[in-house]
Coordinates of C-alpha atoms in Angstrom, one line a residue:
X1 CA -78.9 26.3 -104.6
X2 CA -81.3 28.9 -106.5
X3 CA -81.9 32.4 -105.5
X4 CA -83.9 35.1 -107.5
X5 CA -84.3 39.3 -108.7
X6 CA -86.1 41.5 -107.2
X7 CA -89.7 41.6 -107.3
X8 CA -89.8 37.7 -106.9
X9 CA -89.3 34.9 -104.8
X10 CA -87.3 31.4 -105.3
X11 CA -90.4 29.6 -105.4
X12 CA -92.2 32.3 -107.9
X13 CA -88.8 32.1 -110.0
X14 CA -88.3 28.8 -110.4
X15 CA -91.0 27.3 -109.1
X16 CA -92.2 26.2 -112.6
X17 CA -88.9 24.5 -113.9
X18 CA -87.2 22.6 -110.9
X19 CA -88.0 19.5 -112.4
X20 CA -86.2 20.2 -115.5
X21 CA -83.0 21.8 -113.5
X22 CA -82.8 18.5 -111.5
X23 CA -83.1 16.4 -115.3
X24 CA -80.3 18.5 -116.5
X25 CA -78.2 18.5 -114.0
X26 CA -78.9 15.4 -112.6
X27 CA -79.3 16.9 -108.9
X28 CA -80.5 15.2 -106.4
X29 CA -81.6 17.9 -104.2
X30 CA -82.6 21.7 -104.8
X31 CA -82.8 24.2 -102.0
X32 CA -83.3 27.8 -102.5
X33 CA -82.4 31.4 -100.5
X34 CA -84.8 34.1 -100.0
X35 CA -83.1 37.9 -99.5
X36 CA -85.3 41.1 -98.6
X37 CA -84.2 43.3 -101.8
X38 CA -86.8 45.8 -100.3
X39 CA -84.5 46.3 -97.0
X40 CA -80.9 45.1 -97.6
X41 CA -78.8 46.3 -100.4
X42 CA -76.5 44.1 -102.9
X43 CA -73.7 43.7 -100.0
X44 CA -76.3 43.3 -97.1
X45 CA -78.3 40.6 -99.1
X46 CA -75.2 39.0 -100.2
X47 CA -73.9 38.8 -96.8
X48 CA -76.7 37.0 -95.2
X49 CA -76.5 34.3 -98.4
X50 CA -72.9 34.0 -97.6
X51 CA -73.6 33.1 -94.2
X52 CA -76.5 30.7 -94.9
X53 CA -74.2 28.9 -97.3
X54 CA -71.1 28.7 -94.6
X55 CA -73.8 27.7 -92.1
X56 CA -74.4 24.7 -94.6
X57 CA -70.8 23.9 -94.8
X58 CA -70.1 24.3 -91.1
X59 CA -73.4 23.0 -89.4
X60 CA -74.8 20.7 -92.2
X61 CA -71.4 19.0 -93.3
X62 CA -72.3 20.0 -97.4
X63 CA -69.2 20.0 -99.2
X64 CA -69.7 21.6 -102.6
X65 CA -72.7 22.7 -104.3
X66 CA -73.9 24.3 -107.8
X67 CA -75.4 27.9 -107.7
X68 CA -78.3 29.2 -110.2
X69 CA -79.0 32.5 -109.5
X70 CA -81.4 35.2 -112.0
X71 CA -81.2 38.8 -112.3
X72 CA -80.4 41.2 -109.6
X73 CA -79.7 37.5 -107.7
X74 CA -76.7 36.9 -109.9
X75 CA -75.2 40.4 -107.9
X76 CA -75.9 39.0 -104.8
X77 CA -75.0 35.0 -105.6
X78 CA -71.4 36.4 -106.5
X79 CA -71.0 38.5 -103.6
X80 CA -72.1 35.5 -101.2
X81 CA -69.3 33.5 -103.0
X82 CA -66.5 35.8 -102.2
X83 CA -67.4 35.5 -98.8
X84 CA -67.6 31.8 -98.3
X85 CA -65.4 29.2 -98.3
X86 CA -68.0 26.3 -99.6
X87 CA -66.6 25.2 -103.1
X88 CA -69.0 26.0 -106.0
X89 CA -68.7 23.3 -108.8
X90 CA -70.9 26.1 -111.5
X91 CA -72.6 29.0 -110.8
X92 CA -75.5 29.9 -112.9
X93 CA -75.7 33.3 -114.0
X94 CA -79.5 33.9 -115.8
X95 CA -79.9 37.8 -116.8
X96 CA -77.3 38.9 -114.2
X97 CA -76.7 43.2 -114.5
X98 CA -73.0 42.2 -114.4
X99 CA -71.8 45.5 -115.7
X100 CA -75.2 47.3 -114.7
X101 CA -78.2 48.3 -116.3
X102 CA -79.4 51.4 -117.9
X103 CA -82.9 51.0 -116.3
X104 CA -80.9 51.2 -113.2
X105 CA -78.8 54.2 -114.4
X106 CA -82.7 55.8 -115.1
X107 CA -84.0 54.6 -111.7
X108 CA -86.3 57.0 -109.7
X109 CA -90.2 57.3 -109.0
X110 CA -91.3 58.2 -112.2
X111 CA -89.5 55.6 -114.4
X112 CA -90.5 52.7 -110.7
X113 CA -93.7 54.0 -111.4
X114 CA -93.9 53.4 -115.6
X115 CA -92.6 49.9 -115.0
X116 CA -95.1 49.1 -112.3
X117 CA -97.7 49.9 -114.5
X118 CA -95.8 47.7 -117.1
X119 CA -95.7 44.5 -114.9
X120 CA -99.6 44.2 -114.1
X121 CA -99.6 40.7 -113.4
X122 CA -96.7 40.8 -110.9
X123 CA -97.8 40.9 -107.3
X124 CA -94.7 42.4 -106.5
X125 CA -94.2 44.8 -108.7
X126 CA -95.9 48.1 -107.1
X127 CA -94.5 51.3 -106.5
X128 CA -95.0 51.0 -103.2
X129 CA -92.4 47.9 -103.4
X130 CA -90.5 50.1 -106.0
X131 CA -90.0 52.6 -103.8
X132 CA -88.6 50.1 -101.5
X133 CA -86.4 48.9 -103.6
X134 CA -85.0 52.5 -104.7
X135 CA -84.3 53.1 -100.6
X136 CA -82.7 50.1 -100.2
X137 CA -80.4 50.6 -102.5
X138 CA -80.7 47.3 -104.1
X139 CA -81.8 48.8 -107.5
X140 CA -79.0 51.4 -107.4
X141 CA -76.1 48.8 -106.9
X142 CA -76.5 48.0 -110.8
X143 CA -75.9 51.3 -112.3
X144 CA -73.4 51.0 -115.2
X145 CA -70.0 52.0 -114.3
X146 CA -70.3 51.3 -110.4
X147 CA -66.9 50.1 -109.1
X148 CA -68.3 47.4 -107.0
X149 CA -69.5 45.3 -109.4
X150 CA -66.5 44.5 -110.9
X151 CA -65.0 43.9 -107.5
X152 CA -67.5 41.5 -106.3
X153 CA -66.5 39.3 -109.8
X154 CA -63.1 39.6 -109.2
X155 CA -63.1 38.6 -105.5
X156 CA -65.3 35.3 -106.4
X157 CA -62.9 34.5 -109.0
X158 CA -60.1 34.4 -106.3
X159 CA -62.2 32.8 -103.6
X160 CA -63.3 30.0 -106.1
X161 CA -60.8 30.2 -109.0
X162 CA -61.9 26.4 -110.2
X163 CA -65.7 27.3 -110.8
X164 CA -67.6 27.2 -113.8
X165 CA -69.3 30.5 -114.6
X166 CA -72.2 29.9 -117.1
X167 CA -73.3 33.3 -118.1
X168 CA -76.9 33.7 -119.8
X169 CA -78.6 36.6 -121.3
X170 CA -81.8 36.9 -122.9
X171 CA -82.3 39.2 -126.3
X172 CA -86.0 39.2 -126.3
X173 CA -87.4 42.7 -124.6
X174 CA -90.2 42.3 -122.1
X175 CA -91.3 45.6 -122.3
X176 CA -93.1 47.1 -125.5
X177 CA -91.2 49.0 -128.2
X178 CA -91.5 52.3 -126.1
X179 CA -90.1 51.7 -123.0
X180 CA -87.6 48.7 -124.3
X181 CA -85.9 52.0 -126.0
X182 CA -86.5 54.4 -123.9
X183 CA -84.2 51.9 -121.6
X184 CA -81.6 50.8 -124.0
X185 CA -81.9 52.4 -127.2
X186 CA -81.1 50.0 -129.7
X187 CA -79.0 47.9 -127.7
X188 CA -80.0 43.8 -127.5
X189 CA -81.5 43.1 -124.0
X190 CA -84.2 41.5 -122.2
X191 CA -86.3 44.4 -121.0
X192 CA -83.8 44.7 -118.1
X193 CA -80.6 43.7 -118.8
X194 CA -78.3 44.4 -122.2
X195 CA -77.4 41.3 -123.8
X196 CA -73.5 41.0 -125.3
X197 CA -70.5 38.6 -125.1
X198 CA -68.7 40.8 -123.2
X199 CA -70.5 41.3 -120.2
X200 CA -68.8 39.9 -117.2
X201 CA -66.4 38.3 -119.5
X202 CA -64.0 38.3 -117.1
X203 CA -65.8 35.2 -115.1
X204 CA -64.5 32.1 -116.7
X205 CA -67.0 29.9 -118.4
X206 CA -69.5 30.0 -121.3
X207 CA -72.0 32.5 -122.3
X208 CA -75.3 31.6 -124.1
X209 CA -77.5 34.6 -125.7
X210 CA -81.3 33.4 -126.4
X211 CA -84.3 35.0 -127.6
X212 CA -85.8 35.1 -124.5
X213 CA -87.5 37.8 -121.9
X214 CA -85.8 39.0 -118.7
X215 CA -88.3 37.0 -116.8
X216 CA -88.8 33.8 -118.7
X217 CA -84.9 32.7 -118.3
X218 CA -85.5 30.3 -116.0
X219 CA -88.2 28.2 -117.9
X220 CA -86.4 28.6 -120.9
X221 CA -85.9 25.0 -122.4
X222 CA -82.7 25.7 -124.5
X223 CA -81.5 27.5 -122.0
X224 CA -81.9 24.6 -119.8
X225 CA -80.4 22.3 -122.6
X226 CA -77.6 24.7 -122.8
X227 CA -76.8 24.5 -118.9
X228 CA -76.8 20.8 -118.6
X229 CA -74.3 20.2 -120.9
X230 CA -72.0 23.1 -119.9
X231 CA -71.8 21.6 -116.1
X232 CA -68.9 20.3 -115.1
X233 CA -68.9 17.6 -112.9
X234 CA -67.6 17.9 -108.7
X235 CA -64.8 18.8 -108.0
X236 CA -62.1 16.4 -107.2
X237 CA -61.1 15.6 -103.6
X238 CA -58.4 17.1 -102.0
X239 CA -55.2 15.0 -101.4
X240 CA -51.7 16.9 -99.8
X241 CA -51.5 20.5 -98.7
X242 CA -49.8 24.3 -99.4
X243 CA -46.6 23.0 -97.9
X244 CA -44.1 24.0 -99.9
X245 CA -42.2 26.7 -101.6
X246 CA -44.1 29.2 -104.1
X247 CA -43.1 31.7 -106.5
X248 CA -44.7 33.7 -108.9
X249 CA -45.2 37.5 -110.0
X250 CA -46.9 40.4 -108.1
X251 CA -48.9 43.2 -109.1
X252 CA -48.9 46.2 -107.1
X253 CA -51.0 49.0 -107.8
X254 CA -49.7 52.8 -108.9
X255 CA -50.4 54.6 -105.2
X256 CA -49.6 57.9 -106.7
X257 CA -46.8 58.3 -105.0
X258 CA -43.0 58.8 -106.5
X259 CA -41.0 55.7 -105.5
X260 CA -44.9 53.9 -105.1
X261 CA -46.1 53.2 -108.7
X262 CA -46.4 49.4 -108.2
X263 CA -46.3 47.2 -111.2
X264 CA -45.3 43.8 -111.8
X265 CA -42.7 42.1 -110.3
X266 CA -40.9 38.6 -108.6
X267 CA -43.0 37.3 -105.2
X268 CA -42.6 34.1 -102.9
X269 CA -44.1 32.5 -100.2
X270 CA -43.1 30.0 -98.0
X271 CA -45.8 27.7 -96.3
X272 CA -46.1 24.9 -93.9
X273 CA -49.3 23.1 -93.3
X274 CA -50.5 20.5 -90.3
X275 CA -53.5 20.0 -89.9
X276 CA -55.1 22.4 -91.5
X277 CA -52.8 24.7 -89.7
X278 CA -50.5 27.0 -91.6
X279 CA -47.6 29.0 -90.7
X280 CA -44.9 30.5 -93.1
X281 CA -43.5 33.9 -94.4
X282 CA -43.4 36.0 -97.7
X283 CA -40.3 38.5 -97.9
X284 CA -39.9 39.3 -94.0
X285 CA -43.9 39.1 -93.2
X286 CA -44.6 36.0 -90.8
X287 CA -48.2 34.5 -91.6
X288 CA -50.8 31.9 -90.1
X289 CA -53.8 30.7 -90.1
X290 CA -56.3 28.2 -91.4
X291 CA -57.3 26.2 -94.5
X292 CA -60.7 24.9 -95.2
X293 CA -60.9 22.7 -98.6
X294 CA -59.6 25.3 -101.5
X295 CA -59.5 28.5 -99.2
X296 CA -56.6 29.9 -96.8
X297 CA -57.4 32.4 -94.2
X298 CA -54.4 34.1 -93.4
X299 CA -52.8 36.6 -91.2
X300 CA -50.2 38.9 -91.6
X301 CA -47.5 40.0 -89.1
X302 CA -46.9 43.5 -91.3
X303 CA -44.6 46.1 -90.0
X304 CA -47.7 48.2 -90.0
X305 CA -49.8 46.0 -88.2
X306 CA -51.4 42.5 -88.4
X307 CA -53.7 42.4 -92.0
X308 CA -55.9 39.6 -92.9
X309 CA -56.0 37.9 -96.0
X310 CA -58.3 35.5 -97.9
X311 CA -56.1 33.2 -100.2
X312 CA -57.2 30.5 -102.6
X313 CA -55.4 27.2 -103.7
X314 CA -56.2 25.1 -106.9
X315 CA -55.9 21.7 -105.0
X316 CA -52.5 21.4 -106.9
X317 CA -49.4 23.6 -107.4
X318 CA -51.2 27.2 -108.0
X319 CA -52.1 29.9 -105.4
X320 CA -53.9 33.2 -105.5
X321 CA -54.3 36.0 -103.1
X322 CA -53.5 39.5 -102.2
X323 CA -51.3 41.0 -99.9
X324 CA -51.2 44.7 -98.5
X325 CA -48.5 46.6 -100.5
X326 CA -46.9 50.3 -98.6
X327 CA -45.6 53.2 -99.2
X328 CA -43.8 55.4 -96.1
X329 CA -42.1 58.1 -95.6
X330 CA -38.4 57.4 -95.9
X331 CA -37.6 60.3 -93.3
X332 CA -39.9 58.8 -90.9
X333 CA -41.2 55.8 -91.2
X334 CA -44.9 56.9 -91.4
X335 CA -47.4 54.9 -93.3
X336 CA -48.3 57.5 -96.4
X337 CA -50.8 55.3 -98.3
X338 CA -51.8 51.5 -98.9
X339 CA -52.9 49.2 -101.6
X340 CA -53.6 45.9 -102.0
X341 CA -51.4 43.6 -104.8
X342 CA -52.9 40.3 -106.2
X343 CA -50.3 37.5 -106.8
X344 CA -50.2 34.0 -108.5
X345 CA -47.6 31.3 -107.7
X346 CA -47.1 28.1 -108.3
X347 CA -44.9 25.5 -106.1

């Protein structure tokens, strides 16, 4: 499954090289998703690929897939994987703004207009288009520092724990020697996005750095090399259920409250699954719900209401998730603030 940046197209993207992504990776068939970045922001775009690729895996029967996504794509490819359930074997990641980008901590008309007039030959690229863009707020998502993005890495990590996260950055600027400083100083990059080892670190699986422009990524042939032989192969079938009795460690966050400051501490859940269907408990909160392959949908009987939950099981004895943590008033009961705590347990 392919998807592209801004400014392009799958077809103009990696129209060029999908003969030499099915050699690599020995794929049988290559589909790709379109997503207005002139209209929809990072969420919006990444919720309409979510639901093309549950519409696959509800509708079409597919089971599992690979995901190769370039640039501002990567944002939205890892925001469509926290919403769906569809197991991803490896996920692609070509030029991806993971942390952000200076040119779109810079972005406004003048600086949309400059690079416009540095990307003649791109259909695309007007500032008519990059005007677009800047309203939609698709550029704006990947400013440096924005909270979001590392939430949208750490919810697809939980939704799809197993997956292979190949992270590529190119080191080659596109731009001339002006802008390409004017952008990132002396920092390595690709004319759009910085280039280091530590950028979304934090998504398990190997990172290649090549001397190669923002926009060439895809046709790269080492970088191709380099992805076929860091694939790993499907994903093994599921045998058994959650049934069972899990236990593990918790960790709630500080809600800035005395007597709320979270931490670490002891957590267990009891499940029972038939069917697909799963009832159980954690402390005194009854749950139900569904699982589908390596995900849980659950909810929550909470003594502050019913929450819903998206959990995610290894297809052996581990479990992730979150779970709502409170803080109320001991004089009356009232709900004061509430967090979320992430757990991992193991049967």
């Amino acid at each position: 499954m392919l998807t592209h940046g801004i400014l392009s197209t799958v077809e103009d993207s990696f129209g060029g090289s999908v003969s030499e992504l099915m050699s690599q990776g020995g794929y049988t068939q290559v589909i790709g998703f379109n997503y207005d970045y002139a209209r929809n922001n990072m969420v919006e775009a990444g919720q309409k690929f979510a639901d093309f690729l549950n519409s696959l895996q509800t509708e079409g029967g597919l089971t599992q897939i690979d995901l190769q996504a370039h640039s501002f794509g990567t944002l939205v490819a890892l925001y469509a994987a926290s919403q769906t359930d569809l197991a991803i074997n490896n996920m692609i990641l070509l030029g991806g703004p993971l942390d952000g980008t200076p040119a779109a901590d810079l972005a406004g008309p003048g600086l949309l207009t400059l690079l416009a007039n540095y990307a003649p030959d791109n259909p695309y690229a007007t500032t008519t288009t990059f005007k677009d863009v800047l309203e939609s707020g698709m550029f704006l998502d990947a400013q440096t520092g924005n909270p979001l993005l590392k939430t949208i890495r750490t919810n697809a990590i939980n939704r799809h724990p197993n997956t292979n996260y190949i992270k590529i950055f190119g080191s080659k600027s596109m731009w001339g020697s002006i802008v390409t400083e004017f952008l990132f100083d002396t920092a390595p990059n690709d004319g759009m996005v910085p280039a280091s080892e530590s950028v979304g670190d934090d998504l398990p699986g190997p990172t290649y750095i090549v001397s190669e422009e923002h926009d060439k990524l895809q046709s790269n042939s080492d970088v191709q090399q380099f992805v076929g032989a860091n694939l790993i192969s499907a994903l093994p079938p599921i045998t058994g259920d959650v049934t069972g009795y899990w236990t593990g460690t918790i960790n709630n966050p500080n809600l800035g409250i005395y007597g709320c400051n979270g931490g670490l501490s002891y957590f267990s859940i009891s499940l029972s699954e038939d069917a697909g269907s799963i009832s159980g408990s954690y402390g005194s909160v009854s749950v139900s719900g569904n699982r589908s392959e390596y995900a849980l949908s659950i909810n929550a009987d909470t003594s502050f209401g019913n929450r819903s939950y998206s959990w995610t099981w290894d297809g052996g004895d581990t479990l992730t998730g979150s779970v709502a943590y409170y803080c109320w008033s001991d004089d009356t009961g009232a709900l004061l603030k509430e967090g979320s705590g992430t757990f991992t347990v193991t049967r």
